[in-house]
Short mmCIF file of C-alpha atoms in Angstrom, two decimals:
data_model
loop_
_atom_site.label_atom_id
_atom_site.label_comp_id
_atom_site.label_asym_id
_atom_site.label_seq_id
_atom_site.Cartn_x
_atom_site.Cartn_y
_atom_site.Cartn_z
CA UNK A 1 88.05 77.18 79.35
CA UNK A 2 84.61 75.63 78.94
CA UNK A 3 83.90 75.58 82.66
CA UNK A 4 81.72 78.19 84.35
CA UNK A 5 83.03 81.13 86.37
CA UNK A 6 82.02 79.72 89.79
CA UNK A 7 83.60 76.36 88.93
CA UNK A 8 86.87 78.04 87.93
CA UNK A 9 86.94 80.23 91.03
CA UNK A 10 86.16 77.20 93.22
CA UNK A 11 88.93 75.20 91.57
CA UNK A 12 91.49 77.97 92.20
CA UNK A 13 90.27 78.31 95.79
CA UNK A 14 90.65 74.56 96.43
CA UNK A 15 94.07 74.62 94.79
CA UNK A 16 95.12 77.39 97.20
CA UNK A 17 93.73 75.49 100.20
CA UNK A 18 95.48 72.29 99.12
CA UNK A 19 98.75 74.16 98.62
CA UNK A 20 98.44 75.85 101.99
CA UNK A 21 97.61 72.62 103.79
CA UNK A 22 100.60 70.97 102.13
CA UNK A 23 103.15 73.67 102.95
CA UNK A 24 101.40 75.53 105.80
CA UNK A 25 103.53 78.58 104.97
CA UNK A 26 100.83 81.17 105.51
CA UNK A 27 99.46 79.56 108.65
CA UNK A 28 102.86 79.10 110.25
CA UNK A 29 104.32 82.48 109.20
CA UNK A 30 101.20 84.49 109.99
CA UNK A 31 100.33 82.63 113.19
CA UNK A 32 103.87 82.77 114.54
CA UNK A 33 104.19 86.43 113.64
CA UNK A 34 100.93 87.21 115.50
CA UNK A 35 101.93 85.26 118.61
CA UNK A 36 105.44 86.72 118.79
CA UNK A 37 104.14 90.27 118.42
CA UNK A 38 101.47 89.81 121.08
CA UNK A 39 103.99 88.29 123.50
CA UNK A 40 106.37 91.21 122.78
CA UNK A 41 103.61 93.76 123.40
CA UNK A 42 102.52 91.98 126.59
CA UNK A 43 106.14 91.84 127.82
CA UNK A 44 106.61 95.55 127.08
CA UNK A 45 103.45 96.38 129.04
CA UNK A 46 104.22 94.00 131.95
CA UNK A 47 104.13 95.73 135.32
CA UNK A 48 103.51 99.10 133.61
CA UNK A 49 100.86 101.31 135.10
CA UNK A 50 98.63 101.51 132.01
CA UNK A 51 95.16 102.88 132.62
CA UNK A 52 92.04 101.55 130.91
CA UNK A 53 92.07 104.22 128.21
CA UNK A 54 95.76 103.74 127.48
CA UNK A 55 95.32 99.97 127.27
CA UNK A 56 92.40 100.40 124.86
CA UNK A 57 94.37 102.71 122.56
CA UNK A 58 97.45 100.47 122.63
CA UNK A 59 95.43 97.31 121.96
CA UNK A 60 93.36 98.79 119.10
CA UNK A 61 96.41 100.07 117.28
CA UNK A 62 98.44 96.92 118.03
CA UNK A 63 95.74 94.67 116.60
CA UNK A 64 95.84 96.51 113.27
CA UNK A 65 99.62 96.80 113.18
CA UNK A 66 99.88 93.02 113.64
CA UNK A 67 97.19 92.26 111.05
CA UNK A 68 98.79 94.71 108.61
CA UNK A 69 102.26 93.14 108.80
CA UNK A 70 100.91 89.59 108.88
CA UNK A 71 98.86 90.37 105.74
CA UNK A 72 101.86 91.88 103.94
CA UNK A 73 103.94 88.84 104.86
CA UNK A 74 101.48 86.15 103.88
CA UNK A 75 98.95 87.36 101.29
CA UNK A 76 101.19 88.16 98.29
CA UNK A 77 102.50 84.58 98.50
CA UNK A 78 99.47 83.31 96.59
CA UNK A 79 100.84 84.98 93.43
CA UNK A 80 104.55 84.88 94.25
CA UNK A 81 104.52 81.12 94.86
CA UNK A 82 103.10 80.51 91.35
CA UNK A 83 106.09 82.26 89.78
CA UNK A 84 108.59 80.59 92.12
CA UNK A 85 107.20 77.11 91.43
CA UNK A 86 106.85 77.83 87.71
CA UNK A 87 103.13 77.00 87.68
CA UNK A 88 101.93 80.41 86.53
CA UNK A 89 102.16 79.57 82.82
CA UNK A 90 100.04 76.49 83.34
CA UNK A 91 97.50 78.61 85.19
CA UNK A 92 97.45 81.06 82.30
CA UNK A 93 96.56 78.24 79.93
CA UNK A 94 93.82 76.73 82.05
CA UNK A 95 91.96 79.60 83.72
CA UNK A 96 90.66 83.07 83.07
CA UNK A 97 92.38 85.99 84.83
CA UNK A 98 89.29 87.17 86.72
CA UNK A 99 88.67 83.66 88.04
CA UNK A 100 92.31 83.35 89.14
CA UNK A 101 92.18 86.69 90.92
CA UNK A 102 88.89 85.96 92.65
CA UNK A 103 89.96 82.47 93.71
CA UNK A 104 93.12 83.82 95.27
CA UNK A 105 91.39 86.89 96.74
CA UNK A 106 88.74 84.73 98.45
CA UNK A 107 91.46 82.51 99.88
CA UNK A 108 93.33 85.61 101.11
CA UNK A 109 90.11 87.01 102.53
CA UNK A 110 89.57 83.86 104.60
CA UNK A 111 93.19 83.90 105.72
CA UNK A 112 93.07 87.59 106.77
CA UNK A 113 89.75 87.15 108.57
CA UNK A 114 91.17 84.16 110.48
CA UNK A 115 94.32 86.10 111.39
CA UNK A 116 92.40 89.21 112.46
CA UNK A 117 90.00 87.17 114.61
CA UNK A 118 92.89 85.24 116.16
CA UNK A 119 94.82 88.43 117.01
CA UNK A 120 91.77 90.25 118.36
CA UNK A 121 90.72 87.17 120.38
CA UNK A 122 94.19 86.85 121.91
CA UNK A 123 94.27 90.56 122.78
CA UNK A 124 90.82 90.43 124.37
CA UNK A 125 91.70 87.25 126.27
CA UNK A 126 95.21 88.19 127.37
CA UNK A 127 94.92 91.90 128.11
CA UNK A 128 91.34 92.09 129.38
CA UNK A 129 90.29 94.55 126.67
CA UNK A 130 86.64 95.42 127.16
CA UNK A 131 84.51 95.25 124.00
CA UNK A 132 81.39 97.38 124.39
CA UNK A 133 79.93 96.83 120.89
CA UNK A 134 80.85 93.27 119.80
CA UNK A 135 79.02 93.50 116.43
CA UNK A 136 80.86 96.70 115.51
CA UNK A 137 84.15 95.19 116.69
CA UNK A 138 83.66 92.09 114.55
CA UNK A 139 82.44 93.96 111.46
CA UNK A 140 85.36 96.42 111.66
CA UNK A 141 87.81 93.53 111.77
CA UNK A 142 86.20 91.80 108.79
CA UNK A 143 85.74 94.89 106.61
CA UNK A 144 89.27 96.09 107.41
CA UNK A 145 90.59 92.65 106.54
CA UNK A 146 88.69 92.77 103.23
CA UNK A 147 90.12 96.20 102.38
CA UNK A 148 93.65 94.98 103.12
CA UNK A 149 93.08 91.81 101.11
CA UNK A 150 92.01 93.74 98.01
CA UNK A 151 95.10 95.95 98.04
CA UNK A 152 97.68 93.33 99.06
CA UNK A 153 96.40 90.75 96.56
CA UNK A 154 96.59 93.34 93.76
CA UNK A 155 100.11 94.34 94.80
CA UNK A 156 101.14 90.68 94.98
CA UNK A 157 99.89 90.22 91.41
CA UNK A 158 101.77 93.32 90.20
CA UNK A 159 105.03 92.30 91.89
CA UNK A 160 104.82 88.58 91.08
CA UNK A 161 107.01 88.76 87.96
CA UNK A 162 109.67 91.10 89.33
CA UNK A 163 113.12 89.85 90.28
CA UNK A 164 112.84 91.00 93.92
CA UNK A 165 109.16 90.05 94.13
CA UNK A 166 108.83 89.32 97.86
CA UNK A 167 110.40 92.61 98.94
CA UNK A 168 108.64 94.61 96.25
CA UNK A 169 105.18 93.24 97.12
CA UNK A 170 105.57 94.38 100.74
CA UNK A 171 107.10 97.73 99.81
CA UNK A 172 104.34 98.71 97.39
CA UNK A 173 101.44 97.35 99.45
CA UNK A 174 102.33 98.97 102.79
CA UNK A 175 101.72 102.64 101.88
CA UNK A 176 98.40 101.71 100.29
CA UNK A 177 97.01 99.96 103.38
CA UNK A 178 97.94 102.59 105.96
CA UNK A 179 94.72 104.49 105.25
CA UNK A 180 92.34 101.52 105.86
CA UNK A 181 94.44 100.66 108.90
CA UNK A 182 93.75 104.16 110.26
CA UNK A 183 90.01 103.64 109.82
CA UNK A 184 90.28 100.21 111.38
CA UNK A 185 91.89 101.68 114.52
CA UNK A 186 89.16 104.35 114.71
CA UNK A 187 86.48 101.66 114.37
CA UNK A 188 87.95 99.40 117.07
CA UNK A 189 88.38 102.36 119.44
CA UNK A 190 84.69 103.19 119.08
CA UNK A 191 83.75 99.53 119.53
CA UNK A 192 85.70 99.45 122.80
CA UNK A 193 83.93 102.52 124.15
CA UNK A 194 86.00 105.51 123.00
CA UNK A 195 84.09 108.45 121.49
CA UNK A 196 80.74 108.04 119.82
CA UNK A 197 79.49 104.75 118.33
CA UNK A 198 78.49 106.65 115.15
CA UNK A 199 82.17 107.29 114.43
CA UNK A 200 82.78 103.55 114.58
CA UNK A 201 79.96 102.79 112.17
CA UNK A 202 81.25 105.51 109.84
CA UNK A 203 84.73 103.97 109.93
CA UNK A 204 83.26 100.57 109.20
CA UNK A 205 81.29 101.94 106.24
CA UNK A 206 84.44 103.59 104.93
CA UNK A 207 86.29 100.29 105.18
CA UNK A 208 83.48 98.48 103.36
CA UNK A 209 83.53 101.08 100.56
CA UNK A 210 87.32 100.86 100.30
CA UNK A 211 87.18 97.05 100.18
CA UNK A 212 84.41 97.05 97.57
CA UNK A 213 86.22 99.52 95.31
CA UNK A 214 89.59 97.79 95.50
CA UNK A 215 88.07 94.35 94.97
CA UNK A 216 86.17 95.69 91.94
CA UNK A 217 89.16 97.42 90.33
CA UNK A 218 91.85 94.87 91.18
CA UNK A 219 90.55 91.94 89.01
CA UNK A 220 90.35 94.21 85.97
CA UNK A 221 93.90 95.46 86.60
CA UNK A 222 95.09 91.89 87.07
CA UNK A 223 93.45 90.86 83.80
CA UNK A 224 95.32 93.62 81.96
CA UNK A 225 98.74 92.46 83.13
CA UNK A 226 97.81 88.78 82.96
CA UNK A 227 99.54 88.03 79.66
CA UNK A 228 102.13 90.79 79.49
CA UNK B 1 118.79 126.45 62.13
CA UNK B 2 115.70 125.08 63.78
CA UNK B 3 117.66 124.01 66.82
CA UNK B 4 119.23 127.49 67.20
CA UNK B 5 115.82 129.12 66.89
CA UNK B 6 114.40 126.73 69.48
CA UNK B 7 117.25 127.42 71.91
CA UNK B 8 116.82 131.17 71.48
CA UNK B 9 113.10 130.81 72.18
CA UNK B 10 113.86 128.71 75.24
CA UNK B 11 116.32 131.30 76.52
CA UNK B 12 113.76 134.08 76.06
CA UNK B 13 111.13 132.03 77.90
CA UNK B 14 113.55 131.44 80.75
CA UNK B 15 114.25 135.16 81.12
CA UNK B 16 110.56 135.97 80.96
CA UNK B 17 109.80 133.35 83.60
CA UNK B 18 112.58 134.69 85.89
CA UNK B 19 111.27 138.23 85.53
CA UNK B 20 107.72 137.15 86.30
CA UNK B 21 108.80 135.18 89.39
CA UNK B 22 110.79 138.17 90.67
CA UNK B 23 107.83 140.45 89.99
CA UNK B 24 105.28 138.29 91.74
CA UNK B 25 107.62 137.79 94.73
CA UNK B 26 107.87 141.57 95.17
CA UNK B 27 104.09 141.83 94.72
CA UNK B 28 103.50 139.18 97.40
CA UNK B 29 105.39 141.34 99.90
CA UNK B 30 103.36 144.42 99.02
CA UNK B 31 99.94 142.92 99.78
CA UNK B 32 98.58 143.48 103.31
CA UNK B 33 99.19 140.78 105.95
CA UNK B 34 96.69 137.93 106.14
CA UNK B 35 94.44 137.67 109.16
CA UNK B 36 94.10 134.61 111.45
CA UNK B 37 97.78 133.64 111.40
CA UNK B 38 100.10 133.68 114.39
CA UNK B 39 102.77 135.45 112.34
CA UNK B 40 100.85 136.96 109.40
CA UNK B 41 103.97 138.44 107.80
CA UNK B 42 105.44 134.94 107.39
CA UNK B 43 102.20 133.47 106.03
CA UNK B 44 103.26 134.55 102.52
CA UNK B 45 104.84 131.13 102.02
CA UNK B 46 101.20 130.16 101.44
CA UNK B 47 101.49 131.56 97.88
CA UNK B 48 104.14 128.94 97.01
CA UNK B 49 102.90 126.17 99.31
CA UNK B 50 99.35 125.74 97.96
CA UNK B 51 100.18 125.51 94.21
CA UNK B 52 102.37 122.48 94.98
CA UNK B 53 99.58 120.09 96.16
CA UNK B 54 97.28 121.41 93.41
CA UNK B 55 99.87 120.57 90.75
CA UNK B 56 100.69 117.29 92.48
CA UNK B 57 97.07 116.19 92.24
CA UNK B 58 96.74 117.36 88.64
CA UNK B 59 99.82 115.35 87.60
CA UNK B 60 98.64 112.32 89.57
CA UNK B 61 95.38 112.50 87.62
CA UNK B 62 97.28 112.91 84.34
CA UNK B 63 99.41 109.88 85.26
CA UNK B 64 96.32 107.78 86.01
CA UNK B 65 94.72 108.90 82.74
CA UNK B 66 97.72 107.81 80.68
CA UNK B 67 98.03 104.56 82.65
CA UNK B 68 94.42 103.83 81.69
CA UNK B 69 95.11 104.92 78.11
CA UNK B 70 98.03 102.47 78.04
CA UNK B 71 95.69 99.56 78.75
CA UNK B 72 93.00 100.79 76.38
CA UNK B 73 95.45 101.06 73.46
CA UNK B 74 95.66 97.84 71.39
CA UNK B 75 98.76 95.73 72.11
CA UNK B 76 99.73 95.87 68.43
CA UNK B 77 100.28 99.64 68.63
CA UNK B 78 103.45 99.43 70.71
CA UNK B 79 104.61 102.93 69.85
CA UNK B 80 101.42 104.54 71.12
CA UNK B 81 101.40 102.35 74.24
CA UNK B 82 104.96 103.35 75.07
CA UNK B 83 104.12 107.01 74.48
CA UNK B 84 101.30 106.64 77.04
CA UNK B 85 103.78 105.07 79.46
CA UNK B 86 106.28 107.89 78.87
CA UNK B 87 103.56 110.42 79.65
CA UNK B 88 102.44 108.56 82.76
CA UNK B 89 106.01 108.34 84.03
CA UNK B 90 106.66 112.03 83.38
CA UNK B 91 103.44 112.95 85.18
CA UNK B 92 104.33 110.77 88.18
CA UNK B 93 107.84 112.28 88.23
CA UNK B 94 106.37 115.75 88.56
CA UNK B 95 103.75 114.55 91.01
CA UNK B 96 106.55 113.24 93.22
CA UNK B 97 108.49 116.52 92.97
CA UNK B 98 105.42 118.53 93.93
CA UNK B 99 104.53 116.15 96.77
CA UNK B 100 108.03 116.58 98.25
CA UNK B 101 107.82 120.36 97.75
CA UNK B 102 104.44 120.35 99.51
CA UNK B 103 105.92 118.55 102.51
CA UNK B 104 109.03 120.74 102.67
CA UNK B 105 107.16 124.05 102.28
CA UNK B 106 104.53 122.74 104.74
CA UNK B 107 107.24 121.97 107.28
CA UNK B 108 108.63 125.50 107.00
CA UNK B 109 105.09 126.90 107.32
CA UNK B 110 104.52 124.62 110.33
CA UNK B 111 107.71 125.81 112.05
CA UNK B 112 106.73 129.44 111.56
CA UNK B 113 103.10 129.12 112.65
CA UNK B 114 103.05 126.21 115.11
CA UNK B 115 106.66 126.29 116.32
CA UNK B 116 107.50 122.76 115.18
CA UNK B 117 108.61 121.32 111.84
CA UNK B 118 106.81 118.00 112.13
CA UNK B 119 103.75 117.68 114.33
CA UNK B 120 102.22 114.38 113.06
CA UNK B 121 99.25 116.46 112.07
CA UNK B 122 96.81 114.33 109.98
CA UNK B 123 97.48 116.55 106.95
CA UNK B 124 101.21 116.08 107.33
CA UNK B 125 101.22 112.34 107.63
CA UNK B 126 98.52 111.80 105.00
CA UNK B 127 100.80 113.65 102.56
CA UNK B 128 103.78 111.63 103.72
CA UNK B 129 101.85 108.48 102.79
CA UNK B 130 101.12 110.03 99.38
CA UNK B 131 104.90 110.49 98.90
CA UNK B 132 105.46 106.84 99.87
CA UNK B 133 102.78 105.67 97.43
CA UNK B 134 104.30 107.64 94.55
CA UNK B 135 107.76 106.41 95.61
CA UNK B 136 106.47 102.83 95.36
CA UNK B 137 105.60 103.52 91.69
CA UNK B 138 109.28 104.11 90.98
CA UNK B 139 110.16 100.95 92.93
CA UNK B 140 107.84 99.01 90.59
CA UNK B 141 109.48 100.59 87.53
CA UNK B 142 112.95 99.77 88.81
CA UNK B 143 112.00 96.12 89.38
CA UNK B 144 111.24 95.32 85.71
CA UNK B 145 114.11 95.53 83.22
CA UNK B 146 111.90 94.72 80.21
CA UNK B 147 110.34 98.03 78.96
CA UNK B 148 106.97 96.58 77.99
CA UNK B 149 106.51 94.66 81.22
CA UNK B 150 107.72 97.70 83.16
CA UNK B 151 105.13 99.84 81.41
CA UNK B 152 102.23 97.44 81.99
CA UNK B 153 103.01 96.67 85.64
CA UNK B 154 103.72 100.27 86.61
CA UNK B 155 100.52 101.41 84.87
CA UNK B 156 98.63 98.77 86.85
CA UNK B 157 100.17 100.13 90.04
CA UNK B 158 99.19 103.73 89.18
CA UNK B 159 95.59 102.64 88.71
CA UNK B 160 95.65 100.73 92.01
CA UNK B 161 97.20 103.68 93.85
CA UNK B 162 95.02 106.47 92.46
CA UNK B 163 92.07 105.72 94.72
CA UNK B 164 94.09 105.68 97.98
CA UNK B 165 95.90 108.89 96.96
CA UNK B 166 92.67 110.77 96.32
CA UNK B 167 91.22 109.36 99.51
CA UNK B 168 94.24 110.56 101.51
CA UNK B 169 94.12 114.05 100.01
CA UNK B 170 90.42 114.77 99.56
CA UNK B 171 88.57 112.54 102.06
CA UNK B 172 90.77 111.65 105.00
CA UNK B 173 91.63 115.21 106.18
CA UNK B 174 87.94 116.18 106.12
CA UNK B 175 86.63 113.30 108.23
CA UNK B 176 84.87 114.62 111.37
CA UNK B 177 87.28 113.11 113.90
CA UNK B 178 90.30 114.22 111.88
CA UNK B 179 89.33 117.73 110.77
CA UNK B 180 88.50 118.80 114.34
CA UNK B 181 91.84 117.58 115.71
CA UNK B 182 94.00 119.05 112.95
CA UNK B 183 95.73 122.41 113.26
CA UNK B 184 95.85 122.69 109.48
CA UNK B 185 93.19 125.12 108.19
CA UNK B 186 90.73 123.70 105.66
CA UNK B 187 88.48 125.26 103.04
CA UNK B 188 90.78 128.26 102.55
CA UNK B 189 90.42 128.28 98.76
CA UNK B 190 87.02 126.75 98.09
CA UNK B 191 85.48 128.20 101.25
CA UNK B 192 86.13 131.77 100.07
CA UNK B 193 89.01 132.40 102.49
CA UNK B 194 91.07 134.14 99.77
CA UNK B 195 90.05 137.64 98.78
CA UNK B 196 91.35 140.73 96.97
CA UNK B 197 95.08 141.10 96.35
CA UNK B 198 95.85 137.85 98.20
CA UNK B 199 93.73 135.96 95.69
CA UNK B 200 95.33 137.68 92.68
CA UNK B 201 98.88 136.99 93.90
CA UNK B 202 97.94 133.38 94.60
CA UNK B 203 96.43 132.92 91.14
CA UNK B 204 99.49 134.45 89.48
CA UNK B 205 101.86 132.15 91.40
CA UNK B 206 99.63 129.17 90.59
CA UNK B 207 99.77 130.08 86.89
CA UNK B 208 103.57 130.44 86.98
CA UNK B 209 104.11 127.15 88.81
CA UNK B 210 101.73 125.37 86.43
CA UNK B 211 103.53 126.93 83.44
CA UNK B 212 106.95 125.67 84.52
CA UNK B 213 105.56 122.27 85.45
CA UNK B 214 103.91 121.84 82.05
CA UNK B 215 107.20 122.85 80.40
CA UNK B 216 109.10 120.31 82.53
CA UNK B 217 106.48 117.66 81.78
CA UNK B 218 106.79 118.13 78.03
CA UNK B 219 110.58 117.93 78.20
CA UNK B 220 110.42 114.78 80.33
CA UNK B 221 107.96 113.10 77.96
CA UNK B 222 110.23 113.90 75.02
CA UNK B 223 113.29 112.56 76.84
CA UNK B 224 111.47 109.38 77.94
CA UNK B 225 110.21 108.66 74.46
CA UNK B 226 113.57 109.37 72.84
CA UNK B 227 115.13 106.90 75.28
CA UNK B 228 112.60 104.28 74.21
CA UNK B 229 113.13 104.92 70.51
CA UNK B 230 116.89 104.91 70.92
CA UNK B 231 116.72 101.59 72.74
CA UNK B 232 114.58 100.13 69.96
CA UNK B 233 116.69 101.52 67.13
CA UNK B 234 113.76 103.51 65.78
CA UNK B 235 115.36 106.88 66.30
CA UNK B 236 116.54 108.67 63.17
CA UNK B 237 119.64 110.63 64.07
CA UNK B 238 120.70 113.52 61.85
CA UNK B 239 123.69 112.51 59.70
CA UNK B 240 125.92 115.25 61.11
CA UNK B 241 125.20 114.14 64.70
CA UNK B 242 125.51 110.42 64.06
CA UNK B 243 128.58 108.43 65.03
CA UNK B 244 130.71 107.04 62.15
CA UNK B 245 129.43 103.75 60.86
CA UNK B 246 132.81 102.00 61.18
CA UNK B 247 135.53 102.54 63.75
CA UNK B 248 139.19 102.09 62.78
CA UNK B 249 141.28 101.07 65.75
CA UNK B 250 145.08 101.52 65.68
CA UNK B 251 146.72 98.09 65.99
CA UNK B 252 150.28 96.92 65.59
CA UNK B 253 150.73 94.04 63.18
CA UNK B 254 153.86 92.19 62.13
CA UNK B 255 154.86 91.55 58.51
CA UNK B 256 156.38 88.34 57.18
CA UNK B 257 159.85 89.20 58.59
CA UNK B 258 158.49 89.89 62.04
CA UNK B 259 158.95 93.64 61.62
CA UNK B 260 156.15 95.78 63.05
CA UNK B 261 154.28 97.97 60.61
CA UNK B 262 152.71 101.35 61.38
CA UNK B 263 149.22 101.45 62.83
CA UNK B 264 146.54 103.01 60.59
CA UNK B 265 146.53 106.20 62.68
CA UNK B 266 150.32 106.54 62.41
CA UNK B 267 150.13 105.85 58.72
CA UNK B 268 147.48 108.51 58.42
CA UNK B 269 149.65 111.00 60.28
CA UNK B 270 152.58 110.10 58.05
CA UNK B 271 150.57 110.86 54.96
CA UNK B 272 149.41 114.17 56.25
CA UNK B 273 153.00 115.00 57.32
CA UNK B 274 154.36 114.28 53.88
CA UNK B 275 151.68 116.47 52.42
#
């Protein structure tokens, strides 16, 4: 407990990376889920007469639907795995709750950003989706990913000690991330040329505010249930 | 004596409430039709529809307040912490009831005015998400058998969910791209859309609905807390209501010769018969 905050957060982050590289659960589950969903969407659209506008709407919503479910599948694992492996008590003895939360949240943030970029890249490459405002497109993906990370990480922490933890984490996180998902779709639609660009920037600002608030509240909430 | 007096008072309140509801229902049909509705005569469901989301939000706020109070109370004061949890649960219970009532009354309103029960209007689905969020609170409660852990984790969930709920109710429907595409009118109450008799009827119904919801809330809190005290053996039951300390079960036993003797109950009956 004598170490500094950044050192503790860094240690938790490296622990998460090491665990992920050893098991590759998140990478394999999330990556496979993304690929399968994109292939399914592409198969469903094959030979269909979808116009440019229809394709844009389908792609923008599909990107967020895939990121949403991939996040719900993979992100709570950071907390759930601790309970399953029985390492949570050790963590409680060696680190402070805020540091644990931030270490895991940063890891989840990187994971979500990688997944979102992978999904969006595949959609752009495979479907020929035209991105008119690349900066807005990228920022919407990252801020939306951050908003989802805040909520899903908090829900993972809440559900981690329940008997049906994996199911519960998904069930309680999903309703909370539908709203940022809605903004994310609006932002991507504007970035691909639908409506006014101002609407896209507004959506992105909303996502940033949502992410900031959840990431500010969630560590405090986690600290309160840390030793219960 | 106290219990009888309380029950009498409760009965009187119930009659008074029934009379007031009947009165205000008649009054709502006497006020002139509202303008700007496709079928103004059916728009009177408005009087019962709007108090539901108002009460839902109030109870959500009350739930969040007691969830916060739970965490701010020292861990040593278990009784006070559990009382906070009981209050938060009761508030969320009522919030859920009012959220469902909002959706159901909104669907009837939607059928009458727009010709369809469910239109995927932004207001409709944002409220549906609110119902799902509150439903998830009860999923969290059901997942923890230990009362203290249940209280702490469900309070944490309420605090996490409060922001998205308020966003979905107060921000999302008013966003430029959403408000313009929604059929649902906005700013009816705060924009001065209610005037004269319509406003008075609405305020009376709101008062009545709030009255019954506060009454239900208090009963629920009492029931929740009694459950907790009963589970912890802290409840003092009145001697006349308490179960007997020892239970005598009738059993057949054999004496030294293998002959069966009478069970205690039979023996008891025999004594009373001889008497």
